[in-house]
Each structure stands twice: as structure tokens, then as C-alpha cells.
Amino acid sequence: MLHFVLLSQVLVSAAFPTLDDTVPCDLSKVTISGGNYNFNEEDNAVEYSCPSGKYPYPGPTRKCLKGNVWEKQNIKAVCKDVRCPVPMGFENGEYDPKNTTYIVGDVLQFECWGGFELRGSKQRTCKENGKWSGKTTICEDYGGFCLNPGVPPGTSKDSSSYSIGDKVKYTCNSGLSMLGSNERECTEDKSWTGSEPSCRAWYTYDTAEEVADMFSSTLSATAEVADPDRNPFAFEKRKIKIKKGDPMNIFIILDASKSVGAEHFKTAKESTITLIEKISSFDTSPRYAVISYASKDIKIVRLSDDESFDPAEVIEKLTDFKYDDHKDKGTNTRGALKAVHEMLVLQELRDQENFMKTRNVIVLMTDGKHNMGGDPQVELTRIKNLLDIGQKDGVLHRDDYLDVYVFGLGRGIDVNDVNDLASKKNGEVHAYLLNKIDTMKNAFDSMIDETDAMDMCGLNKDIPEKYLNRQDFTPQKLKETIIEKFPWIAKIIITRRGIQEICKGSIVAKNFILTAAHCFHFEENVDLINVDVGDKKGLKVKDFYRHPLYKPEGKQDKHIRKSFDYDFALLELKEKLEFSATTRPICIPCTKSSSWALRKKGDDTKCKEHEDILFKEELVKALFVAEEPNKNMEQKDVTIKMGAARDNCLQDARKLKEFENVTDIRDMVTDQFLCAGGTKPLVEPVTCKGDSGGPLIIEYKKRYIQVGVISWGTVNHCDKRGNRITTTTLPNHARDFHINVFPMLSWIKSVVKEDLVYLKDV
């Protein structure tokens, strides 16, 4: 279940004042060269503003003190050029030009030394918000257990040792503050703990586009996994019944303290409504609570209220709430988080069985400052303890069940406090600095626009094996449940002269099934083909597409009787599928939907990034779905052999008698094949004839992404009916070969043109 906490805290400015009785200090003494200023009556201070690409120096504000005198400032205020951090810690390469400062528009070019491969951006431009374009540039030699975590501009790193358990510590250059992790550790799964550090000047901020890109990617992935069975809410006033075990709680907490002001509080409410609309577009079932706070908290909607199920009701109550309902205007952030903790405690008491299944997200919108109630970090720690999140035996336990996003808003943000509260997770951003509250609403608006076209692929019902063995399951109920576990699998039946041949496939779009070309005869009559998906049987095929380069007899001059190169085919169904709990699409790499699943959403995401994430290890964990006669579908776990491990696959393929005259085994096992199977270090299951055409899948954060199509194998360890033989030992040279999806993407794109949105470089 997912918990959202939304705290909004900004500063409000009055209109440009004239020198009158409302301004106790002399404004003629606080002008700024090259910029403008407003007087904030709430804070009794001048707020400076500068043109784009400039920032106010020596600071954003100047306060009017008692006695009608300005706080001491030895330097006259002036608008200076925004500067991007210097990449002084760049390793194993060169960058040009090497300047002491970089201003907006300056471009850096990176180059790696011999023996190192460049990852990230080769060219980066200093942007108006004080950040570099692109991604951290890293020169990688692949010599460590973990990849080089890099040295972002403005940081320095204390170590270049990347073995399991090694830690690297980061520090910021003088005058910069850190967002992200100051220490990261190399873990057993070859990833780094924490998040990439970002060292920033006080004037650096995140744009609406950056927030929409980074925040929505992680948020949507969490929400989609939380409950894949709900339809998007129809936005109308009605009671929505949520089943027991509801997987989302959304806490929205609005700061109504003095520094916010009525107008900005209104804008914060509008932004919150936009966020609720965004979340309702996910396939999930949230429960909402709305809390407003200043010195004390007011619970607008409680988690236990009936209307907490209905986003329309929540929006109505939020709309009716007024800023003036708060009398005391202090800032008690800890008190707001305490209200969240109390609601969670009550939820646990009422539904202890399902409480620990919830996914939790806290979104804090604040300037990082609090003036009463104590340290909010204390209350956040209590929430983590309640959710059983923390280190156990050196491993971070249940970390996926809590994401804390912190949005720093307004001037004078306490970056350290913002960073301390935010989660630190590899490849994700949880802390944002916004220069004005409108940025938040614009970001949420962008998130909604981008989600409208998103199809949610690779979802399933996550059902543990022990649950499938329940005694009270009827055979029919068990079968229905297993279909929900593998909703993207298609069964293909080809009937020729009364004899049926079975293959598998995968749902890639509402009217397309991906499978293997060798399942079909050339000039196959589509009327002979029927497809079963989910609980739908005997679906008719409109058209059949075989990869044009699939030529099984094309290598007989190389003594290869039958080649499986380009063993790829697509079936177009006559009727489009209606997606449901039993019928869903698999994720295909290098599409917009798979980018969401991989948390790499963004217009600049490259197909190679998908490949690097999915194939990052020499032994890649994968699975296929087997279905033996008169048995239910079953997951079979295998590993894809990459790099040096793949060489052993070639040697095992060479042991086949039919290849004894093949000069180069790579003519049979070309680079487009992925290899799985084998007996070392563990005996892996092999495919049988009825598995042909099925998907080879990688699970990534509970999303299922197809990377291969089952094609052929070196041994047939199955009986005539298609059952796996268990009475004899699997030969050591048992290997399966699957067509890699990545090289086939351009052909898929040429056939499936409507439902899939491809990355630009496909």
C-alpha cells in the first residue's frame, strides 16, 4: 500500500511597495543592481529577484530588524551569473575546457583514457537553473564488482575500490550543499546503496520538466505494482468500494503556517488536487487522508473515513477547507508526521494481516525549516519502525515499502534538512528544490499529460507458491489464479489435418501476439491457427507476419541443416483484446511503457540504457513459463549467460552430432541468440517442444520484461507428450537458445504501429 504525505510550505511576497507607513525600513537602501525586489510583510523582509540565468548576491532576502534598520550586509546586492559546479573530481579521462567557473551556456566535452569506456553524457551544457544537462559522465574499465558510481560535478570521492562491501564517501566543493547520499556501499547484486549525490549552490533549483520526469517515473512504477487489478477511477461523486487488503494509503498534508499566506495556500491546494487526479489515473486503489497543519494539525479527511476511498469526495473536502481555519501560524512539521503515524497505528490495529503489505510514500513539500514541535526526523523514524524498515544482518529490510520525497519550496531552503528527510535509493531522485510553488503544479500537470498515453505492461498477480498449494482451492479456482500470475502468456494451437501442434507466445499489444517463426509452415493458412489468452479460447487470427530474414534452409552451404536465425513471428488477431486481471501485455524493451517499468522515463532515454539495465551481469536471472500436458502453467527459473559465460554455450552447442561438420559454430549460434540452461553452478530446467515461441522474461521490481523468444535447444529431455523427464540426469551440455528481442525491435516497430510507443532510437 502506498502512503503519500504532501506538505506545502512556501514564502509569500506582497506587491511591489511604495515607501509608506507599512514599510518600517527605508527601501532606498536595499536596491539590487540588475534586478528587482518585493517587500514581504509576513517576514518583514525584502525578497530579491533576477533575470533568468542570474541570481541575487549575497543572498535572496534582507530582513528589516527592530528599530527599523536593515540587517547588516557589507556588499551591495547585485545580480550575478548563475554558475554550474566544477567537475574537479572527474576520473580516468579529460574534460574541456578546464575553467575555474562555468556560466549558463558553457559546454563541457568529456573524453576517456585508453582502456576506459564512456558512460553517461559525452557533452554537457550549463543550464539556467545551475545544473548541467545530461547525466553524470563516467569512464569505466569494468574492473570492479560494482560499476564505478561516478563523481558528479561539484563532488569529490574518497575511494576507487568497488568490491562487495566497499564504501565510497562523497564531499561537496566549498560553498555547495548535498542532495543524495554522502556514502554508498557496493552490494551483492552489483548495485550501490543510496542515491547519486548532487552538490548544489543555494540558488540551484529543479524545473517543472525535471520534476515531472524524475518524480512521476518512480511514483508511477510504485503505484502500478501496488495493485495491478484496479481500473482508473471515473472522476465523479460516487462511493468506491475497495476490497480488503487495499494496497495504497495516500496522506496529503498541507502547510498552512504564517510563511505560506492565503494565496499560496490556495495554489498548494490546486497542486494537490492535480496530484490526486494524477494518482487516480494509475491502475490502483488508494485510500486518502488529508491533513493541514500550522502550529496544530487539522484532519480534513481521516484514513478511516468512508470518503477516504473516493478521490472526488476528497477533492471536494479539500476545496472547501480554508486557510483561515488555522488560528495559530507556527510550523510544526513533526506534529503533521505524528498525525500520519497515529493513523498508521490505527490501521495496523484494524487490519494487522494486510498492514505490512502496504506500500508507503511520503511526499513532503517544505522549505526544510520548522520552528516548533521538535525534529520531524524523529517522527519519520517512528514511521519506519512501525513499518519494520531498517538494517537487518547488514541488509536493508523492506526498503521498497517506504519512499520519502521532499520538495523544497521557496527562498531560504534548508538543503540539509530537506536531504536528511528524503529517501536515498539507487537510480532514483527523492529530493527536489523548487524556486516557486507554480513549479509544483506545472510538474503535476505534465505528469498527467504524459500518463494518459501510458499502457501498463508487465503486471501480474504476485502469488507465492505456498498460496497456490492451498487445500481449499478447487482445480478451477487454481487455474484461474495461475492465469492471473501469467496473464501475458498466449497458447497457440495450429491444427493441420486433425493433428494439433502447440506453441506459446506473448501478448505485446491488444491485437498482436509475439511468437517463434518455426512454429508455422511457410504459406500457413491463418484459419488453421487459434489462440488462447487468459480465460478467452479459440481467438481467430487475421494475419501472420514472419521476419523476412527467417530462412531455415539458408545456411546449408555451411552444413547447417536448419537455421533458426530471425526465428521471430507476430500474429495479428481479428479482434482486439480487452485487458483485465487475466489478460495483460508483457513489457517489450525500448518502448515508453517499459521505460516506466524500468524507471527510466524521459524523452532522452536510449534503448541502450534498457539493455544495460536488463543485461548488467554475466549471469542474468530470467524465467520462462512452462505448461506440461494436463498441468497448470509453472514458472521455470534460468540464467542468461552473457560475456565469457556465453562462450561455454557455444562449446556445448558444438557437441551436437549434427554440427560436427560446421566450421564455425557462431554461424549457428549467432549474436542474436541468448543462451540459458546448463548444469553449473546449478542444474537449470530446459524447454520442451510446446514451449517454443514463449517469452524469456526478466523480472525488474515486480514488472516483467520480455527479452527473448524461445527458439531451440541442444537436448530434448522431454517425453513424446511434452513432459519433462525426471528419471534420468540432464546432460551437461543441455542448453536453450532464445532470439534476443533487442535486435528485432525495428521489425516489431514496422508491424506493431499503434499500441506501442517506441523510444526515439528504435
PDB file of N, CA and C in Angstrom, residues 262-312:
ATOM      1  N   ALA A 262      -2.404  33.134   2.294  1.00  0.00           N
ATOM      2  CA  ALA A 262      -3.648  32.601   1.746  1.00  0.00           C
ATOM      3  C   ALA A 262      -3.544  32.263   0.266  1.00  0.00           C
ATOM      4  N   GLU A 263      -2.908  33.136  -0.524  1.00  0.00           N
ATOM      5  CA  GLU A 263      -2.851  32.908  -1.966  1.00  0.00           C
ATOM      6  C   GLU A 263      -2.011  31.683  -2.307  1.00  0.00           C
ATOM      7  N   HIS A 264      -0.871  31.551  -1.665  1.00  0.00           N
ATOM      8  CA  HIS A 264      -0.024  30.400  -1.942  1.00  0.00           C
ATOM      9  C   HIS A 264      -0.631  29.117  -1.389  1.00  0.00           C
ATOM     10  N   PHE A 265      -1.371  29.212  -0.293  1.00  0.00           N
ATOM     11  CA  PHE A 265      -2.065  28.029   0.219  1.00  0.00           C
ATOM     12  C   PHE A 265      -3.107  27.560  -0.802  1.00  0.00           C
ATOM     13  N   LYS A 266      -3.786  28.515  -1.433  1.00  0.00           N
ATOM     14  CA  LYS A 266      -4.757  28.169  -2.470  1.00  0.00           C
ATOM     15  C   LYS A 266      -4.076  27.457  -3.636  1.00  0.00           C
ATOM     16  N   THR A 267      -2.918  27.972  -4.048  1.00  0.00           N
ATOM     17  CA  THR A 267      -2.167  27.329  -5.137  1.00  0.00           C
ATOM     18  C   THR A 267      -1.710  25.933  -4.739  1.00  0.00           C
ATOM     19  N   ALA A 268      -1.309  25.779  -3.459  1.00  0.00           N
ATOM     20  CA  ALA A 268      -0.893  24.462  -2.974  1.00  0.00           C
ATOM     21  C   ALA A 268      -2.051  23.477  -3.029  1.00  0.00           C
ATOM     22  N   LYS A 269      -3.261  23.940  -2.682  1.00  0.00           N
ATOM     23  CA  LYS A 269      -4.439  23.069  -2.758  1.00  0.00           C
ATOM     24  C   LYS A 269      -4.702  22.648  -4.203  1.00  0.00           C
ATOM     25  N   GLU A 270      -4.585  23.587  -5.122  1.00  0.00           N
ATOM     26  CA  GLU A 270      -4.801  23.262  -6.539  1.00  0.00           C
ATOM     27  C   GLU A 270      -3.777  22.238  -7.022  1.00  0.00           C
ATOM     28  N   SER A 271      -2.539  22.393  -6.587  1.00  0.00           N
ATOM     29  CA  SER A 271      -1.496  21.436  -6.962  1.00  0.00           C
ATOM     30  C   SER A 271      -1.798  20.061  -6.396  1.00  0.00           C
ATOM     31  N   THR A 272      -2.305  20.038  -5.164  1.00  0.00           N
ATOM     32  CA  THR A 272      -2.647  18.771  -4.525  1.00  0.00           C
ATOM     33  C   THR A 272      -3.773  18.071  -5.274  1.00  0.00           C
ATOM     34  N   ILE A 273      -4.770  18.840  -5.692  1.00  0.00           N
ATOM     35  CA  ILE A 273      -5.875  18.264  -6.467  1.00  0.00           C
ATOM     36  C   ILE A 273      -5.348  17.665  -7.767  1.00  0.00           C
ATOM     37  N   THR A 274      -4.420  18.365  -8.411  1.00  0.00           N
ATOM     38  CA  THR A 274      -3.800  17.839  -9.630  1.00  0.00           C
ATOM     39  C   THR A 274      -3.094  16.519  -9.357  1.00  0.00           C
ATOM     40  N   LEU A 275      -2.401  16.435  -8.216  1.00  0.00           N
ATOM     41  CA  LEU A 275      -1.697  15.204  -7.862  1.00  0.00           C
ATOM     42  C   LEU A 275      -2.677  14.060  -7.623  1.00  0.00           C
ATOM     43  N   ILE A 276      -3.807  14.346  -6.956  1.00  0.00           N
ATOM     44  CA  ILE A 276      -4.814  13.302  -6.725  1.00  0.00           C
ATOM     45  C   ILE A 276      -5.354  12.794  -8.054  1.00  0.00           C
ATOM     46  N   GLU A 277      -5.610  13.703  -8.976  1.00  0.00           N
ATOM     47  CA  GLU A 277      -6.075  13.296 -10.301  1.00  0.00           C
ATOM     48  C   GLU A 277      -5.034  12.440 -11.002  1.00  0.00           C
ATOM     49  N   LYS A 278      -3.762  12.797 -10.820  1.00  0.00           N
ATOM     50  CA  LYS A 278      -2.674  12.015 -11.414  1.00  0.00           C
ATOM     51  C   LYS A 278      -2.689  10.591 -10.876  1.00  0.00           C
ATOM     52  N   ILE A 279      -2.780  10.465  -9.557  1.00  0.00           N
ATOM     53  CA  ILE A 279      -2.714   9.143  -8.938  1.00  0.00           C
ATOM     54  C   ILE A 279      -3.920   8.305  -9.342  1.00  0.00           C
ATOM     55  N   SER A 280      -5.077   8.939  -9.497  1.00  0.00           N
ATOM     56  CA  SER A 280      -6.274   8.187  -9.869  1.00  0.00           C
ATOM     57  C   SER A 280      -6.175   7.625 -11.276  1.00  0.00           C
ATOM     58  N   SER A 281      -5.223   8.111 -12.075  1.00  0.00           N
ATOM     59  CA  SER A 281      -5.034   7.576 -13.421  1.00  0.00           C
ATOM     60  C   SER A 281      -4.248   6.276 -13.412  1.00  0.00           C
ATOM     61  N   PHE A 282      -3.652   5.926 -12.268  1.00  0.00           N
ATOM     62  CA  PHE A 282      -2.953   4.657 -12.158  1.00  0.00           C
ATOM     63  C   PHE A 282      -3.962   3.531 -11.958  1.00  0.00           C
ATOM     64  N   ASP A 283      -3.545   2.314 -12.298  1.00  0.00           N
ATOM     65  CA  ASP A 283      -4.368   1.138 -12.076  1.00  0.00           C
ATOM     66  C   ASP A 283      -4.235   0.724 -10.617  1.00  0.00           C
ATOM     67  N   THR A 284      -4.797   1.498  -9.703  1.00  0.00           N
ATOM     68  CA  THR A 284      -4.594   1.186  -8.297  1.00  0.00           C
ATOM     69  C   THR A 284      -5.746   1.721  -7.472  1.00  0.00           C
ATOM     70  N   SER A 285      -5.803   1.337  -6.200  1.00  0.00           N
ATOM     71  CA  SER A 285      -6.939   1.646  -5.343  1.00  0.00           C
ATOM     72  C   SER A 285      -6.477   2.357  -4.086  1.00  0.00           C
ATOM     73  N   PRO A 286      -6.259   3.655  -4.128  1.00  0.00           N
ATOM     74  CA  PRO A 286      -5.726   4.332  -2.946  1.00  0.00           C
ATOM     75  C   PRO A 286      -6.795   4.682  -1.925  1.00  0.00           C
ATOM     76  N   ARG A 287      -6.365   4.817  -0.699  1.00  0.00           N
ATOM     77  CA  ARG A 287      -7.170   5.395   0.370  1.00  0.00           C
ATOM     78  C   ARG A 287      -6.478   6.698   0.770  1.00  0.00           C
ATOM     79  N   TYR A 288      -7.249   7.765   0.894  1.00  0.00           N
ATOM     80  CA  TYR A 288      -6.674   9.083   1.135  1.00  0.00           C
ATOM     81  C   TYR A 288      -6.901   9.559   2.565  1.00  0.00           C
ATOM     82  N   ALA A 289      -5.984  10.392   3.046  1.00  0.00           N
ATOM     83  CA  ALA A 289      -6.178  11.208   4.238  1.00  0.00           C
ATOM     84  C   ALA A 289      -5.605  12.582   3.932  1.00  0.00           C
ATOM     85  N   VAL A 290      -6.291  13.620   4.396  1.00  0.00           N
ATOM     86  CA  VAL A 290      -5.850  14.990   4.143  1.00  0.00           C
ATOM     87  C   VAL A 290      -5.669  15.698   5.481  1.00  0.00           C
ATOM     88  N   ILE A 291      -4.488  16.240   5.688  1.00  0.00           N
ATOM     89  CA  ILE A 291      -4.143  16.926   6.932  1.00  0.00           C
ATOM     90  C   ILE A 291      -3.573  18.291   6.583  1.00  0.00           C
ATOM     91  N   SER A 292      -4.068  19.319   7.241  1.00  0.00           N
ATOM     92  CA  SER A 292      -3.478  20.645   7.139  1.00  0.00           C
ATOM     93  C   SER A 292      -2.856  20.979   8.486  1.00  0.00           C
ATOM     94  N   TYR A 293      -1.734  21.692   8.460  1.00  0.00           N
ATOM     95  CA  TYR A 293      -1.085  21.996   9.738  1.00  0.00           C
ATOM     96  C   TYR A 293      -0.433  23.364   9.742  1.00  0.00           C
ATOM     97  N   ALA A 294      -0.394  23.927  10.928  1.00  0.00           N
ATOM     98  CA  ALA A 294       0.410  25.111  11.237  1.00  0.00           C
ATOM     99  C   ALA A 294       1.033  24.811  12.590  1.00  0.00           C
ATOM    100  N   SER A 295       0.563  25.494  13.661  1.00  0.00           N
ATOM    101  CA  SER A 295       1.017  25.102  14.995  1.00  0.00           C
ATOM    102  C   SER A 295       0.420  23.759  15.385  1.00  0.00           C
ATOM    103  N   LYS A 296      -0.825  23.529  14.932  1.00  0.00           N
ATOM    104  CA  LYS A 296      -1.509  22.271  15.189  1.00  0.00           C
ATOM    105  C   LYS A 296      -2.019  21.717  13.868  1.00  0.00           C
ATOM    106  N   ASP A 297      -2.335  20.435  13.862  1.00  0.00           N
ATOM    107  CA  ASP A 297      -2.842  19.821  12.636  1.00  0.00           C
ATOM    108  C   ASP A 297      -4.362  19.734  12.664  1.00  0.00           C
ATOM    109  N   ILE A 298      -4.967  19.838  11.485  1.00  0.00           N
ATOM    110  CA  ILE A 298      -6.405  19.645  11.302  1.00  0.00           C
ATOM    111  C   ILE A 298      -6.583  18.517  10.299  1.00  0.00           C
ATOM    112  N   LYS A 299      -7.337  17.498  10.705  1.00  0.00           N
ATOM    113  CA  LYS A 299      -7.553  16.328   9.843  1.00  0.00           C
ATOM    114  C   LYS A 299      -8.800  16.570   9.001  1.00  0.00           C
ATOM    115  N   ILE A 300      -8.582  16.940   7.750  1.00  0.00           N
ATOM    116  CA  ILE A 300      -9.681  17.241   6.836  1.00  0.00           C
ATOM    117  C   ILE A 300     -10.385  15.959   6.417  1.00  0.00           C
ATOM    118  N   VAL A 301      -9.633  14.937   6.077  1.00  0.00           N
ATOM    119  CA  VAL A 301     -10.154  13.591   5.801  1.00  0.00           C
ATOM    120  C   VAL A 301      -9.273  12.609   6.546  1.00  0.00           C
ATOM    121  N   ARG A 302      -9.881  11.752   7.345  1.00  0.00           N
ATOM    122  CA  ARG A 302      -9.125  10.742   8.084  1.00  0.00           C
ATOM    123  C   ARG A 302      -9.014   9.470   7.254  1.00  0.00           C
ATOM    124  N   LEU A 303      -7.972   8.739   7.494  1.00  0.00           N
ATOM    125  CA  LEU A 303      -7.754   7.491   6.771  1.00  0.00           C
ATOM    126  C   LEU A 303      -8.904   6.518   6.977  1.00  0.00           C
ATOM    127  N   SER A 304      -9.533   6.576   8.131  1.00  0.00           N
ATOM    128  CA  SER A 304     -10.611   5.643   8.471  1.00  0.00           C
ATOM    129  C   SER A 304     -11.978   6.110   7.997  1.00  0.00           C
ATOM    130  N   ASP A 305     -12.083   7.322   7.444  1.00  0.00           N
ATOM    131  CA  ASP A 305     -13.369   7.828   6.965  1.00  0.00           C
ATOM    132  C   ASP A 305     -13.818   7.079   5.718  1.00  0.00           C
ATOM    133  N   ASP A 306     -15.147   6.948   5.565  1.00  0.00           N
ATOM    134  CA  ASP A 306     -15.683   6.276   4.378  1.00  0.00           C
ATOM    135  C   ASP A 306     -15.268   6.984   3.092  1.00  0.00           C
ATOM    136  N   GLU A 307     -15.263   8.324   3.117  1.00  0.00           N
ATOM    137  CA  GLU A 307     -14.955   9.077   1.900  1.00  0.00           C
ATOM    138  C   GLU A 307     -13.486   9.010   1.516  1.00  0.00           C
ATOM    139  N   SER A 308     -12.657   8.428   2.370  1.00  0.00           N
ATOM    140  CA  SER A 308     -11.237   8.320   2.030  1.00  0.00           C
ATOM    141  C   SER A 308     -11.016   7.430   0.816  1.00  0.00           C
ATOM    142  N   PHE A 309     -12.033   6.645   0.449  1.00  0.00           N
ATOM    143  CA  PHE A 309     -11.930   5.775  -0.724  1.00  0.00           C
ATOM    144  C   PHE A 309     -12.175   6.516  -2.042  1.00  0.00           C
ATOM    145  N   ASP A 310     -12.839   7.666  -1.974  1.00  0.00           N
ATOM    146  CA  ASP A 310     -13.318   8.322  -3.185  1.00  0.00           C
ATOM    147  C   ASP A 310     -12.538   9.608  -3.448  1.00  0.00           C
ATOM    148  N   PRO A 311     -11.717   9.652  -4.488  1.00  0.00           N
ATOM    149  CA  PRO A 311     -10.933  10.859  -4.754  1.00  0.00           C
ATOM    150  C   PRO A 311     -11.796  12.086  -5.005  1.00  0.00           C
ATOM    151  N   ALA A 312     -12.987  11.897  -5.595  1.00  0.00           N
ATOM    152  CA  ALA A 312     -13.867  13.044  -5.830  1.00  0.00           C
ATOM    153  C   ALA A 312     -14.330  13.655  -4.515  1.00  0.00           C
TER     154      ALA A 312
END
